[in-house]
Tab-separated table of C-alpha atoms in Angstrom:
chain	number	residue	atom	x	y	z
A	13	MET	CA	-0.005	-0.201	0.175
A	14	LYS	CA	1.138	3.458	-0.940
A	15	LEU	CA	-0.101	6.217	1.226
A	16	TYR	CA	0.407	10.203	0.164
A	17	LYS	CA	0.312	12.894	2.611
A	18	ILE	CA	-1.921	16.116	1.650
A	19	SER	CA	-1.316	18.937	3.951
A	20	ILE	CA	-3.874	21.555	3.714
A	21	PRO	CA	-3.256	24.928	5.780
A	22	LYS	CA	-6.307	26.118	7.696
A	23	ARG	CA	-6.545	29.399	5.880
A	24	LYS	CA	-7.025	27.487	2.700
A	25	LEU	CA	-9.669	25.274	4.447
A	26	ARG	CA	-11.416	28.105	5.557
A	27	SER	CA	-11.368	29.314	1.854
A	28	LEU	CA	-13.606	26.644	1.347
A	29	THR	CA	-17.824	27.118	1.528
A	30	GLU	CA	-18.716	25.777	5.333
A	31	ARG	CA	-20.498	23.072	3.239
A	32	GLU	CA	-17.539	21.901	1.329
A	33	LEU	CA	-15.613	22.049	4.450
A	34	LEU	CA	-17.792	20.063	6.694
A	35	PHE	CA	-17.992	17.604	3.482
A	36	LEU	CA	-14.153	17.277	3.116
A	37	VAL	CA	-13.549	16.825	6.873
A	38	GLN	CA	-16.771	14.673	7.428
A	39	MET	CA	-15.639	12.450	4.398
A	40	GLY	CA	-12.305	11.741	5.750
A	41	SER	CA	-13.341	10.600	8.870
A	42	ILE	CA	-15.946	8.328	7.460
A	43	LEU	CA	-13.453	6.956	5.050
A	44	ASN	CA	-11.402	5.724	8.354
A	45	GLU	CA	-14.157	4.797	9.817
A	46	VAL	CA	-15.430	2.378	7.050
A	47	ASN	CA	-11.869	1.324	6.617
A	48	ALA	CA	-11.398	0.431	9.933
A	49	LEU	CA	-14.414	-1.533	10.352
A	50	GLU	CA	-13.767	-3.759	7.312
A	51	ARG	CA	-10.519	-4.251	8.552
A	52	LEU	CA	-12.017	-5.655	11.885
A	53	ILE	CA	-14.530	-7.641	9.852
A	54	PHE	CA	-12.019	-9.569	8.063
A	55	LEU	CA	-9.756	-10.040	11.125
A	56	SER	CA	-12.834	-11.240	13.449
A	57	TYR	CA	-13.430	-13.994	10.640
A	58	LYS	CA	-11.667	-17.008	11.341
A	59	SER	CA	-12.701	-21.024	11.987
A	60	PRO	CA	-11.827	-22.070	15.231
A	61	ASP	CA	-12.277	-25.782	15.774
A	62	ASN	CA	-14.075	-25.356	19.190
A	63	GLN	CA	-17.814	-24.681	18.174
A	64	ILE	CA	-18.200	-22.311	21.545
A	65	GLU	CA	-15.547	-20.307	20.111
A	66	LEU	CA	-17.121	-20.329	16.331
A	67	LYS	CA	-20.184	-18.975	17.694
A	68	ALA	CA	-19.051	-16.543	19.891
A	69	GLN	CA	-16.681	-15.258	16.990
A	70	LYS	CA	-19.776	-14.939	14.311
A	71	TYR	CA	-21.494	-12.721	16.688
A	72	GLN	CA	-18.716	-10.465	16.935
A	73	SER	CA	-18.472	-10.404	13.345
A	74	PHE	CA	-22.205	-10.044	13.445
A	75	PHE	CA	-21.745	-7.279	15.488
A	76	LEU	CA	-19.108	-5.210	13.541
A	77	LEU	CA	-21.734	-5.779	10.541
A	78	LEU	CA	-24.682	-4.040	12.273
A	79	LEU	CA	-22.108	-1.276	12.936
A	80	LEU	CA	-21.368	-1.192	9.441
A	81	ILE	CA	-24.381	-1.185	8.245
A	82	GLY	CA	-25.732	1.800	10.582
A	83	LYS	CA	-22.423	3.614	9.420
A	84	LEU	CA	-23.480	3.226	5.308
A	85	TRP	CA	-27.113	4.297	6.294
A	86	GLU	CA	-25.585	7.429	7.808
A	87	ILE	CA	-23.199	8.063	4.911
A	88	TRP	CA	-26.167	7.904	2.754
A	89	ARG	CA	-27.741	10.943	4.916
A	90	LEU	CA	-24.545	12.669	4.934
A	91	LEU	CA	-24.398	12.401	0.943
A	92	GLN	CA	-27.723	13.442	0.653
A	93	ASN	CA	-27.532	16.363	2.769
A	94	LEU	CA	-24.205	18.105	2.054
A	95	TYR	CA	-23.677	16.756	-1.261
A	96	PHE	CA	-26.790	15.926	-3.380
A	97	LYS	CA	-29.084	18.455	-1.979
A	98	GLY	CA	-26.706	21.297	-1.873
A	99	GLN	CA	-24.440	23.031	-4.382
A	100	LEU	CA	-21.567	20.437	-4.210
A	101	SER	CA	-22.960	17.908	-6.753
A	102	LYS	CA	-23.349	20.443	-9.390
A	103	GLU	CA	-20.302	22.161	-8.839
A	104	TYR	CA	-17.800	19.249	-8.664
A	105	GLU	CA	-19.451	16.129	-10.711
A	106	SER	CA	-17.877	17.843	-13.652
A	107	TYR	CA	-14.262	17.168	-12.301
A	108	LEU	CA	-15.490	13.647	-11.442
A	109	PRO	CA	-13.900	10.859	-13.826
A	110	GLN	CA	-16.680	8.381	-15.643
A	111	GLU	CA	-16.104	5.952	-12.980
A	112	GLY	CA	-16.530	8.268	-10.171
A	113	LYS	CA	-20.176	9.566	-11.971
A	114	ASP	CA	-21.309	5.784	-12.606
A	115	SER	CA	-20.443	5.089	-8.696
A	116	LEU	CA	-22.755	8.077	-7.739
A	117	LYS	CA	-25.093	7.247	-9.937
A	118	TYR	CA	-25.081	3.553	-8.848
A	119	ILE	CA	-25.041	5.056	-4.929
A	120	LYS	CA	-28.144	6.965	-5.533
A	121	ASN	CA	-30.303	4.585	-7.542
A	122	TYR	CA	-29.444	1.932	-4.916
A	123	TYR	CA	-30.531	3.319	-2.073
A	124	SER	CA	-33.479	5.444	-3.277
A	125	LYS	CA	-34.602	1.914	-4.595
A	126	LYS	CA	-33.176	-0.696	-2.221
A	127	GLY	CA	-31.536	0.781	0.540
A	128	ALA	CA	-34.439	1.146	2.925
A	129	TRP	CA	-33.514	-2.132	4.437
A	130	LEU	CA	-30.209	-0.481	5.626
A	131	LYS	CA	-32.180	2.402	7.857
A	132	ARG	CA	-34.456	-0.652	9.105
A	133	VAL	CA	-31.171	-2.386	10.887
A	134	ARG	CA	-29.819	1.277	11.556
A	135	ASP	CA	-33.226	1.914	13.412
A	136	LYS	CA	-34.036	-1.178	14.876
A	137	ILE	CA	-30.716	-3.008	16.127
A	138	SER	CA	-27.617	-1.125	15.043
A	139	PHE	CA	-27.732	2.204	16.713
A	140	HIS	CA	-31.075	1.921	18.566
A	141	TYR	CA	-32.539	-0.723	21.123
A	142	ASP	CA	-36.133	-1.086	20.068
A	143	LEU	CA	-37.478	-2.950	22.772
A	144	ASP	CA	-40.982	-3.910	21.051
A	145	SER	CA	-39.293	-5.581	18.116
A	146	LEU	CA	-37.280	-7.497	20.644
A	147	ARG	CA	-40.062	-8.905	22.694
A	148	LYS	CA	-41.742	-9.618	19.494
A	149	GLU	CA	-38.364	-11.831	18.448
A	150	ILE	CA	-38.347	-13.282	21.671
A	151	ASP	CA	-42.028	-14.353	21.481
A	152	LYS	CA	-41.124	-16.040	18.028
A	153	MET	CA	-38.320	-18.155	19.679
A	154	PRO	CA	-39.409	-22.060	19.511
A	155	ASP	CA	-40.268	-23.014	23.262
A	156	ASP	CA	-37.404	-25.296	23.221
A	157	ALA	CA	-34.774	-22.514	22.078
A	158	GLU	CA	-31.978	-22.204	24.219
A	159	PHE	CA	-30.257	-18.441	24.927
A	160	GLU	CA	-26.553	-19.125	25.149
A	161	MET	CA	-24.423	-17.299	27.145
A	162	TYR	CA	-20.724	-17.402	26.733
A	163	LEU	CA	-18.403	-16.218	29.848
A	164	SER	CA	-14.744	-15.977	30.459
A	165	GLU	CA	-12.457	-14.652	33.273
A	166	ASP	CA	-12.066	-11.543	31.080
A	167	GLN	CA	-15.380	-10.872	29.331
A	168	GLY	CA	-18.690	-12.170	28.806
A	169	ASN	CA	-20.984	-12.542	25.287
A	170	SER	CA	-24.324	-13.780	24.925
A	171	LEU	CA	-26.326	-14.643	22.133
A	172	TYR	CA	-29.135	-16.594	20.932
A	173	ILE	CA	-28.650	-18.818	17.632
A	174	SER	CA	-31.023	-20.957	16.196
């Protein structure tokens, strides 16, 4: 991997409009967050021989995926508010290569037509705790289902796997 450092003095940042400045700084942060979550998801996936460790590992991967799903929805909202609804898309789209234009078109199409599931996951289990939905899910569990809890000397982890 090749890294490049770009230094932007504050006086240059201040020459940007408020919307441009917020978009630039927030997108840099978002790229770091998504990259970190993606790496953690990759690192969390291993196949231990022990079935208890395997179930715990799967839950940890699932948790990281929930965080990523929530982040993706928040990124979509940010793009809508700071990029698409403002002048930024009109002002900067001509500077994008065709691949970038195609990617933005794909993102807009996906989120406007199929992306609602991301919002539901974010609102119900990823970023919020919807107790009514939790009660309903518990009620749906078969009577012979077992709630499993995994404990160690250092930490605990509980999960339900059918």
